[in-house]
């Protein structure tokens, strides 16, 4: 307590904004303080890796010596004007980046057959990966969370229809679904960041929906929701202020687990030619373009973007797993059983069903 | 029966007038399996609550106390009946039109740990009803009002609690917060659902005392729900004893304690542990047998399978005879059991109905005479309800007497539903058999 406020309550007590905010902050980070050290280290290690890529994504030009589609560079000035590249043509004397240079001085990760600097491509690729993950997550959350809240709270027919629909989407393998969406979008829009983000985002809508809906289902049975009803709160307020804030903790966990998956989905899309179009720097696309190089012994064009994919996925997974451990004990106490399901893992309901059947078998055997 | 004033005559100012209220729940039965079962959680309840009184609802677990409270507050939809409150019928009011009334009708929940939103500070949680009903318009005014109510509820200085979260408080403090939240809109009626049951023994009395003080200060009326008849004694002005969704006895609380008129009330009172320190609070002896399934309550008087005073017209039916025979077999010797089993056959094969039961017997004549001989020795008074035992081909058919569901009658200034005071038929009840010629109305 910084200052002891006079206890002049009852007559419009002055609001001690600072201590009130501090209490709320303390409340918010309490799970972090209580978490076991291992989980915290996972999160920290993951955050270090992820924020490294984050830096590349925010300031690619600071790190990358060349642009993502730059194949020549300025070596001096001339007075001649002649045909050629933009800057290079007018007043600048340029030299082309060598084809298939081995990693070494000047080109730390080597160059490609199209005279592109692999290091610069990898750095710019971080920007594409981050923007697509962010945009697709915003989309998946923006649809999945409100829909899950509404469907779980309302229940009834609408809920059953939505659950069936989402389950139908969920059983389609992520990458296949993304390809289908990308393919459809291609008929109407020029491929680009936005359509890739939509294709990736659609894959994760069911995950947000499911987790939020199931969590809503258990939170809405809590007496404090009935209490809110009994004091006259309309459904909008109940969902917004009583349910939402008690299910929102699972959102960061789904996000970090999905983000890793989204990086892979994006890379897969790019690899198959349905992602962002060349010459934008996208790791999956670069790996795919480097395939013929690998056969002829130029390992570096595929290796570095591949390594970038792996590292970023590892970083995000560490954060996700760590957060899962930190947030889940809280969720479990509040009636949310089990982990946030990842694609392909049994859902909490499925596990509960197995448990129920096992206990029934046990009972039968006892009888 | 008597000409005494009945509790139905509103002597005080009637705040709430509940008539023939039913609340049924559909359970089980998904979309595919069709109908499913119906739990008759509240099944024809009529009573009134007077302004300023404490009306107790007492009964075992599952008797429908909470559901009755929730129905009155519009939290569970009434199936039929009426709840008059001022000019409104709360039973038929839709959610939208109910909402403005909610500042006048509050609820205190049993478990303070679960009835506070963990994501709201105390100031936000207690202040929310004020904001919902537009009683205060800005944050400072809300906080001031909340602080005042918290202090009234014994949370002083309020500043210490306003910005805390529920998890920072003890159980007793939380329940004080819940009380503050229920009272902050200055309600008329407060439904208190076992408000102290979840609290530590040591603080129960304090919280109850607080509720009593606040009632006097703020002029409240309580509907006080408890499964504990002994605590109700010090609290209630009038009370109702509930059993399987119905009120078996209701009226003046003191009278109920001093001179219970319904066997169930008597059984509950006998089960109250004496103030003897060597006996721990929980080991009360409730009436024999289990509380029946609310989906299929016994016909006739719902209490008859457990009632120590049950007699002829109490509604004996097929399954009572099966239960009685089974119970007999658990107490007789091996040889008697073997002999009688051969006679009666597999009880599972008997066609059990309400008015009659049909045994497919190996030797019908022998079974009939056994039933006639052994009947009076069977546990409970099942035999008193048997009308005829007949052979029908190779079957033996046992038919039961008329066993109407008891309606309420005035006894000692209270409403009581029990045939011991004269057979009164409940108009829409589940009756066994057909009335004798002289009773057809
Ligand atoms: N929402 C519901 N859906 C289905 N059945 C319900 C529901 N609420 C209550 N019931 C059933 O109605 C009956 C009465 O329940 P209720 O909670 O009102 O009893 P109670 O007297 O409050 O018991 P307790 O002392 O255990 O709180 C029970 O059989 C219960 O299972
Ligand atoms: S009617 Fe009275 S005597 Fe008969 S079973 Fe019911 S409570 Fe007992
Ligand atoms: Mg209850």
CSV table of N, CA and C in Angstrom, one decimal, chain B residues 65-155:
chain,number,residue,atom,x,y,z
B,65,UNK,N,-37.0,-27.9,-2.7
B,65,UNK,CA,-36.9,-26.6,-2.1
B,65,UNK,C,-36.3,-25.5,-3.0
B,66,UNK,N,-35.1,-25.9,-3.5
B,66,UNK,CA,-34.4,-25.0,-4.4
B,66,UNK,C,-35.2,-24.7,-5.6
B,67,UNK,N,-35.8,-25.7,-6.2
B,67,UNK,CA,-36.5,-25.5,-7.4
B,67,UNK,C,-37.7,-24.6,-7.2
B,68,UNK,N,-38.4,-24.7,-6.0
B,68,UNK,CA,-39.5,-23.8,-5.7
B,68,UNK,C,-39.0,-22.4,-5.6
B,69,UNK,N,-37.8,-22.2,-4.9
B,69,UNK,CA,-37.2,-20.8,-4.8
B,69,UNK,C,-36.9,-20.3,-6.2
B,70,UNK,N,-36.3,-21.1,-7.0
B,70,UNK,CA,-35.9,-20.7,-8.3
B,70,UNK,C,-37.1,-20.4,-9.2
B,71,UNK,N,-38.1,-21.1,-9.0
B,71,UNK,CA,-39.3,-20.8,-9.8
B,71,UNK,C,-39.9,-19.5,-9.5
B,72,UNK,N,-39.9,-19.2,-8.2
B,72,UNK,CA,-40.5,-17.9,-7.7
B,72,UNK,C,-39.7,-16.8,-8.3
B,73,UNK,N,-38.4,-17.0,-8.4
B,73,UNK,CA,-37.5,-15.9,-9.0
B,73,UNK,C,-37.4,-16.0,-10.5
B,74,UNK,N,-38.2,-16.9,-11.1
B,74,UNK,CA,-38.2,-16.9,-12.6
B,74,UNK,C,-36.9,-17.5,-13.1
B,75,UNK,N,-36.2,-18.3,-12.3
B,75,UNK,CA,-35.0,-18.9,-12.8
B,75,UNK,C,-35.2,-20.3,-13.4
B,76,UNK,N,-36.3,-20.9,-12.9
B,76,UNK,CA,-36.8,-22.1,-13.5
B,76,UNK,C,-38.2,-21.9,-14.0
B,77,UNK,N,-38.5,-22.3,-15.2
B,77,UNK,CA,-39.8,-22.0,-15.7
B,77,UNK,C,-40.9,-22.8,-15.1
B,78,UNK,N,-42.0,-22.1,-14.6
B,78,UNK,CA,-43.1,-22.8,-14.0
B,78,UNK,C,-43.8,-23.6,-15.1
B,79,UNK,N,-44.3,-24.8,-14.7
B,79,UNK,CA,-45.0,-25.6,-15.7
B,79,UNK,C,-46.5,-25.1,-15.7
B,80,UNK,N,-47.0,-24.9,-14.5
B,80,UNK,CA,-48.4,-24.4,-14.4
B,80,UNK,C,-48.5,-23.8,-13.0
B,81,UNK,N,-49.7,-23.1,-12.8
B,81,UNK,CA,-49.9,-22.5,-11.5
B,81,UNK,C,-49.6,-21.0,-11.6
B,82,UNK,N,-49.8,-20.3,-10.4
B,82,UNK,CA,-49.6,-18.9,-10.4
B,82,UNK,C,-48.8,-18.4,-9.2
B,83,UNK,N,-48.1,-17.3,-9.4
B,83,UNK,CA,-47.3,-16.7,-8.3
B,83,UNK,C,-47.7,-15.3,-8.3
B,84,UNK,N,-48.6,-14.9,-7.4
B,84,UNK,CA,-49.0,-13.4,-7.5
B,84,UNK,C,-48.0,-12.6,-6.6
B,85,UNK,N,-47.5,-11.6,-7.2
B,85,UNK,CA,-46.6,-10.7,-6.5
B,85,UNK,C,-47.0,-9.3,-7.0
B,86,UNK,N,-47.7,-8.6,-6.1
B,86,UNK,CA,-48.3,-7.3,-6.5
B,86,UNK,C,-49.3,-7.5,-7.6
B,87,UNK,N,-49.1,-6.8,-8.7
B,87,UNK,CA,-50.0,-7.0,-9.8
B,87,UNK,C,-49.5,-8.0,-10.8
B,88,UNK,N,-48.4,-8.6,-10.5
B,88,UNK,CA,-47.8,-9.5,-11.5
B,88,UNK,C,-48.1,-11.0,-11.1
B,89,UNK,N,-48.1,-11.8,-12.2
B,89,UNK,CA,-48.0,-13.2,-12.0
B,89,UNK,C,-46.7,-13.7,-12.4
B,90,UNK,N,-45.8,-13.9,-11.5
B,90,UNK,CA,-44.4,-14.3,-11.8
B,90,UNK,C,-44.3,-15.6,-12.6
B,91,UNK,N,-45.3,-16.4,-12.5
B,91,UNK,CA,-45.2,-17.7,-13.2
B,91,UNK,C,-45.3,-17.6,-14.7
B,92,UNK,N,-46.0,-16.5,-15.1
B,92,UNK,CA,-46.2,-16.4,-16.6
B,92,UNK,C,-45.4,-15.2,-17.2
B,93,UNK,N,-44.7,-14.5,-16.3
B,93,UNK,CA,-44.0,-13.4,-16.8
B,93,UNK,C,-42.8,-13.8,-17.7
B,94,UNK,N,-42.6,-13.2,-18.9
B,94,UNK,CA,-41.4,-13.6,-19.6
B,94,UNK,C,-40.2,-12.8,-19.1
B,95,UNK,N,-39.1,-13.4,-19.5
B,95,UNK,CA,-37.8,-12.9,-19.0
B,95,UNK,C,-37.6,-11.4,-19.1
B,96,UNK,N,-38.0,-10.8,-20.2
B,96,UNK,CA,-37.9,-9.4,-20.4
B,96,UNK,C,-38.7,-8.6,-19.4
B,97,UNK,N,-39.9,-9.0,-19.2
B,97,UNK,CA,-40.8,-8.2,-18.3
B,97,UNK,C,-40.5,-8.5,-16.9
B,98,UNK,N,-39.8,-9.6,-16.7
B,98,UNK,CA,-39.4,-10.0,-15.3
B,98,UNK,C,-38.3,-9.1,-14.8
B,99,UNK,N,-37.4,-8.8,-15.8
B,99,UNK,CA,-36.1,-8.1,-15.4
B,99,UNK,C,-36.2,-6.9,-14.5
B,100,UNK,N,-37.2,-6.0,-14.8
B,100,UNK,CA,-37.3,-4.8,-13.9
B,100,UNK,C,-37.6,-5.2,-12.5
B,101,UNK,N,-38.4,-6.3,-12.3
B,101,UNK,CA,-38.8,-6.7,-11.0
B,101,UNK,C,-37.6,-7.3,-10.2
B,102,UNK,N,-36.5,-7.7,-10.9
B,102,UNK,CA,-35.5,-8.4,-10.2
B,102,UNK,C,-34.8,-7.6,-9.1
B,103,UNK,N,-34.9,-6.3,-9.2
B,103,UNK,CA,-34.2,-5.6,-8.1
B,103,UNK,C,-35.0,-5.7,-6.8
B,104,UNK,N,-36.2,-6.2,-6.9
B,104,UNK,CA,-37.1,-6.3,-5.7
B,104,UNK,C,-37.1,-7.8,-5.2
B,105,UNK,N,-36.5,-8.7,-6.0
B,105,UNK,CA,-36.5,-10.1,-5.6
B,105,UNK,C,-35.1,-10.6,-5.7
B,106,UNK,N,-34.5,-11.0,-4.6
B,106,UNK,CA,-33.1,-11.4,-4.6
B,106,UNK,C,-32.9,-12.8,-4.2
B,107,UNK,N,-31.7,-13.3,-4.4
B,107,UNK,CA,-31.4,-14.7,-4.0
B,107,UNK,C,-30.1,-14.7,-3.3
B,108,UNK,N,-30.0,-15.5,-2.2
B,108,UNK,CA,-28.7,-15.7,-1.6
B,108,UNK,C,-28.4,-17.2,-1.8
B,109,UNK,N,-27.3,-17.5,-2.3
B,109,UNK,CA,-27.0,-18.9,-2.7
B,109,UNK,C,-26.3,-19.7,-1.7
B,110,UNK,N,-26.4,-21.0,-1.8
B,110,UNK,CA,-25.8,-21.9,-0.8
B,110,UNK,C,-24.3,-21.8,-0.7
B,111,UNK,N,-23.6,-21.8,-1.9
B,111,UNK,CA,-22.2,-21.9,-1.9
B,111,UNK,C,-21.5,-20.6,-2.3
B,112,UNK,N,-21.0,-19.9,-1.3
B,112,UNK,CA,-20.5,-18.6,-1.6
B,112,UNK,C,-19.2,-18.7,-2.5
B,113,UNK,N,-18.6,-19.9,-2.5
B,113,UNK,CA,-17.4,-20.0,-3.4
B,113,UNK,C,-17.8,-20.0,-4.8
B,114,UNK,N,-19.0,-20.4,-5.1
B,114,UNK,CA,-19.3,-20.6,-6.5
B,114,UNK,C,-20.3,-19.5,-7.0
B,115,UNK,N,-20.8,-18.7,-6.1
B,115,UNK,CA,-21.9,-17.8,-6.5
B,115,UNK,C,-21.3,-16.4,-6.8
B,116,UNK,N,-20.0,-16.2,-6.6
B,116,UNK,CA,-19.4,-14.9,-6.9
B,116,UNK,C,-18.5,-15.1,-8.2
B,117,UNK,N,-18.6,-14.2,-9.1
B,117,UNK,CA,-17.8,-14.3,-10.3
B,117,UNK,C,-16.3,-14.1,-10.0
B,118,UNK,N,-15.5,-15.1,-10.2
B,118,UNK,CA,-14.1,-15.0,-9.9
B,118,UNK,C,-13.4,-13.9,-10.7
B,119,UNK,N,-14.0,-13.5,-11.8
B,119,UNK,CA,-13.3,-12.5,-12.6
B,119,UNK,C,-13.7,-11.1,-12.3
B,120,UNK,N,-14.5,-10.9,-11.2
B,120,UNK,CA,-14.9,-9.5,-10.9
B,120,UNK,C,-14.4,-9.2,-9.5
B,121,UNK,N,-14.0,-7.9,-9.3
B,121,UNK,CA,-13.6,-7.6,-7.9
B,121,UNK,C,-14.9,-7.4,-7.1
B,122,UNK,N,-14.8,-7.4,-5.8
B,122,UNK,CA,-15.9,-7.2,-4.9
B,122,UNK,C,-16.8,-6.0,-5.3
B,123,UNK,N,-16.1,-4.9,-5.6
B,123,UNK,CA,-16.8,-3.7,-5.9
B,123,UNK,C,-17.6,-3.9,-7.2
B,124,UNK,N,-17.0,-4.5,-8.2
B,124,UNK,CA,-17.7,-4.7,-9.4
B,124,UNK,C,-18.9,-5.7,-9.2
B,125,UNK,N,-18.6,-6.8,-8.5
B,125,UNK,CA,-19.6,-7.8,-8.3
B,125,UNK,C,-20.8,-7.3,-7.6
B,126,UNK,N,-20.6,-6.7,-6.5
B,126,UNK,CA,-21.7,-6.2,-5.6
B,126,UNK,C,-22.4,-5.0,-6.3
B,127,UNK,N,-21.6,-4.2,-7.1
B,127,UNK,CA,-22.1,-3.0,-7.7
B,127,UNK,C,-22.9,-3.3,-9.0
B,128,UNK,N,-22.7,-4.5,-9.5
B,128,UNK,CA,-23.3,-4.8,-10.8
B,128,UNK,C,-24.8,-4.7,-10.8
B,129,UNK,N,-25.5,-5.2,-9.8
B,129,UNK,CA,-27.0,-5.0,-9.8
B,129,UNK,C,-27.4,-3.6,-9.9
B,130,UNK,N,-26.6,-2.7,-9.2
B,130,UNK,CA,-26.9,-1.3,-9.2
B,130,UNK,C,-26.8,-0.7,-10.6
B,131,UNK,N,-25.8,-1.2,-11.3
B,131,UNK,CA,-25.6,-0.7,-12.7
B,131,UNK,C,-26.7,-1.2,-13.6
B,132,UNK,N,-27.0,-2.5,-13.4
B,132,UNK,CA,-28.0,-3.2,-14.3
B,132,UNK,C,-29.3,-2.4,-14.2
B,133,UNK,N,-29.7,-2.1,-13.0
B,133,UNK,CA,-31.0,-1.4,-12.9
B,133,UNK,C,-30.9,0.1,-12.9
B,134,UNK,N,-29.8,0.6,-13.2
B,134,UNK,CA,-29.6,2.0,-13.4
B,134,UNK,C,-29.9,2.8,-12.1
B,135,UNK,N,-29.6,2.1,-10.9
B,135,UNK,CA,-29.8,2.8,-9.7
B,135,UNK,C,-28.7,3.8,-9.4
B,136,UNK,N,-27.5,3.5,-9.8
B,136,UNK,CA,-26.5,4.5,-9.7
B,136,UNK,C,-26.0,4.6,-11.1
B,137,UNK,N,-25.4,5.8,-11.5
B,137,UNK,CA,-25.1,6.0,-12.8
B,137,UNK,C,-23.6,6.1,-13.0
B,138,UNK,N,-22.8,6.4,-12.0
B,138,UNK,CA,-21.4,6.5,-12.2
B,138,UNK,C,-20.6,5.6,-11.2
B,139,UNK,N,-19.4,5.4,-11.5
B,139,UNK,CA,-18.5,4.5,-10.8
B,139,UNK,C,-18.4,4.9,-9.3
B,140,UNK,N,-18.2,6.2,-9.1
B,140,UNK,CA,-18.0,6.6,-7.7
B,140,UNK,C,-19.2,6.4,-6.9
B,141,UNK,N,-20.4,6.7,-7.4
B,141,UNK,CA,-21.6,6.5,-6.7
B,141,UNK,C,-21.9,5.0,-6.4
B,142,UNK,N,-21.6,4.2,-7.4
B,142,UNK,CA,-21.7,2.8,-7.2
B,142,UNK,C,-20.8,2.3,-6.1
B,143,UNK,N,-19.6,2.7,-6.1
B,143,UNK,CA,-18.6,2.3,-5.1
B,143,UNK,C,-19.0,2.7,-3.7
B,144,UNK,N,-19.6,3.9,-3.6
B,144,UNK,CA,-20.0,4.4,-2.3
B,144,UNK,C,-21.1,3.6,-1.8
B,145,UNK,N,-22.1,3.2,-2.7
B,145,UNK,CA,-23.2,2.5,-2.2
B,145,UNK,C,-22.8,1.0,-1.8
B,146,UNK,N,-21.9,0.5,-2.6
B,146,UNK,CA,-21.3,-0.8,-2.4
B,146,UNK,C,-20.6,-0.8,-1.0
B,147,UNK,N,-19.8,0.2,-0.8
B,147,UNK,CA,-19.0,0.3,0.4
B,147,UNK,C,-20.0,0.3,1.6
B,148,UNK,N,-21.0,1.1,1.5
B,148,UNK,CA,-22.0,1.2,2.6
B,148,UNK,C,-22.6,-0.1,2.9
B,149,UNK,N,-23.0,-0.8,1.8
B,149,UNK,CA,-23.6,-2.1,2.0
B,149,UNK,C,-22.7,-3.2,2.6
B,150,UNK,N,-21.4,-3.1,2.1
B,150,UNK,CA,-20.4,-4.1,2.7
B,150,UNK,C,-20.2,-3.8,4.2
B,151,UNK,N,-20.2,-2.6,4.6
B,151,UNK,CA,-20.0,-2.3,6.0
B,151,UNK,C,-21.2,-2.7,6.8
B,152,UNK,N,-22.4,-2.6,6.2
B,152,UNK,CA,-23.6,-3.1,6.9
B,152,UNK,C,-23.5,-4.6,7.1
B,153,UNK,N,-22.9,-5.2,6.1
B,153,UNK,CA,-22.8,-6.7,6.2
B,153,UNK,C,-21.5,-7.1,7.0
B,154,UNK,N,-20.9,-6.2,7.7
B,154,UNK,CA,-19.8,-6.6,8.6
B,154,UNK,C,-18.5,-6.7,7.9
B,155,UNK,N,-18.4,-6.1,6.7
B,155,UNK,CA,-17.1,-6.1,6.1
B,155,UNK,C,-16.5,-4.7,6.2
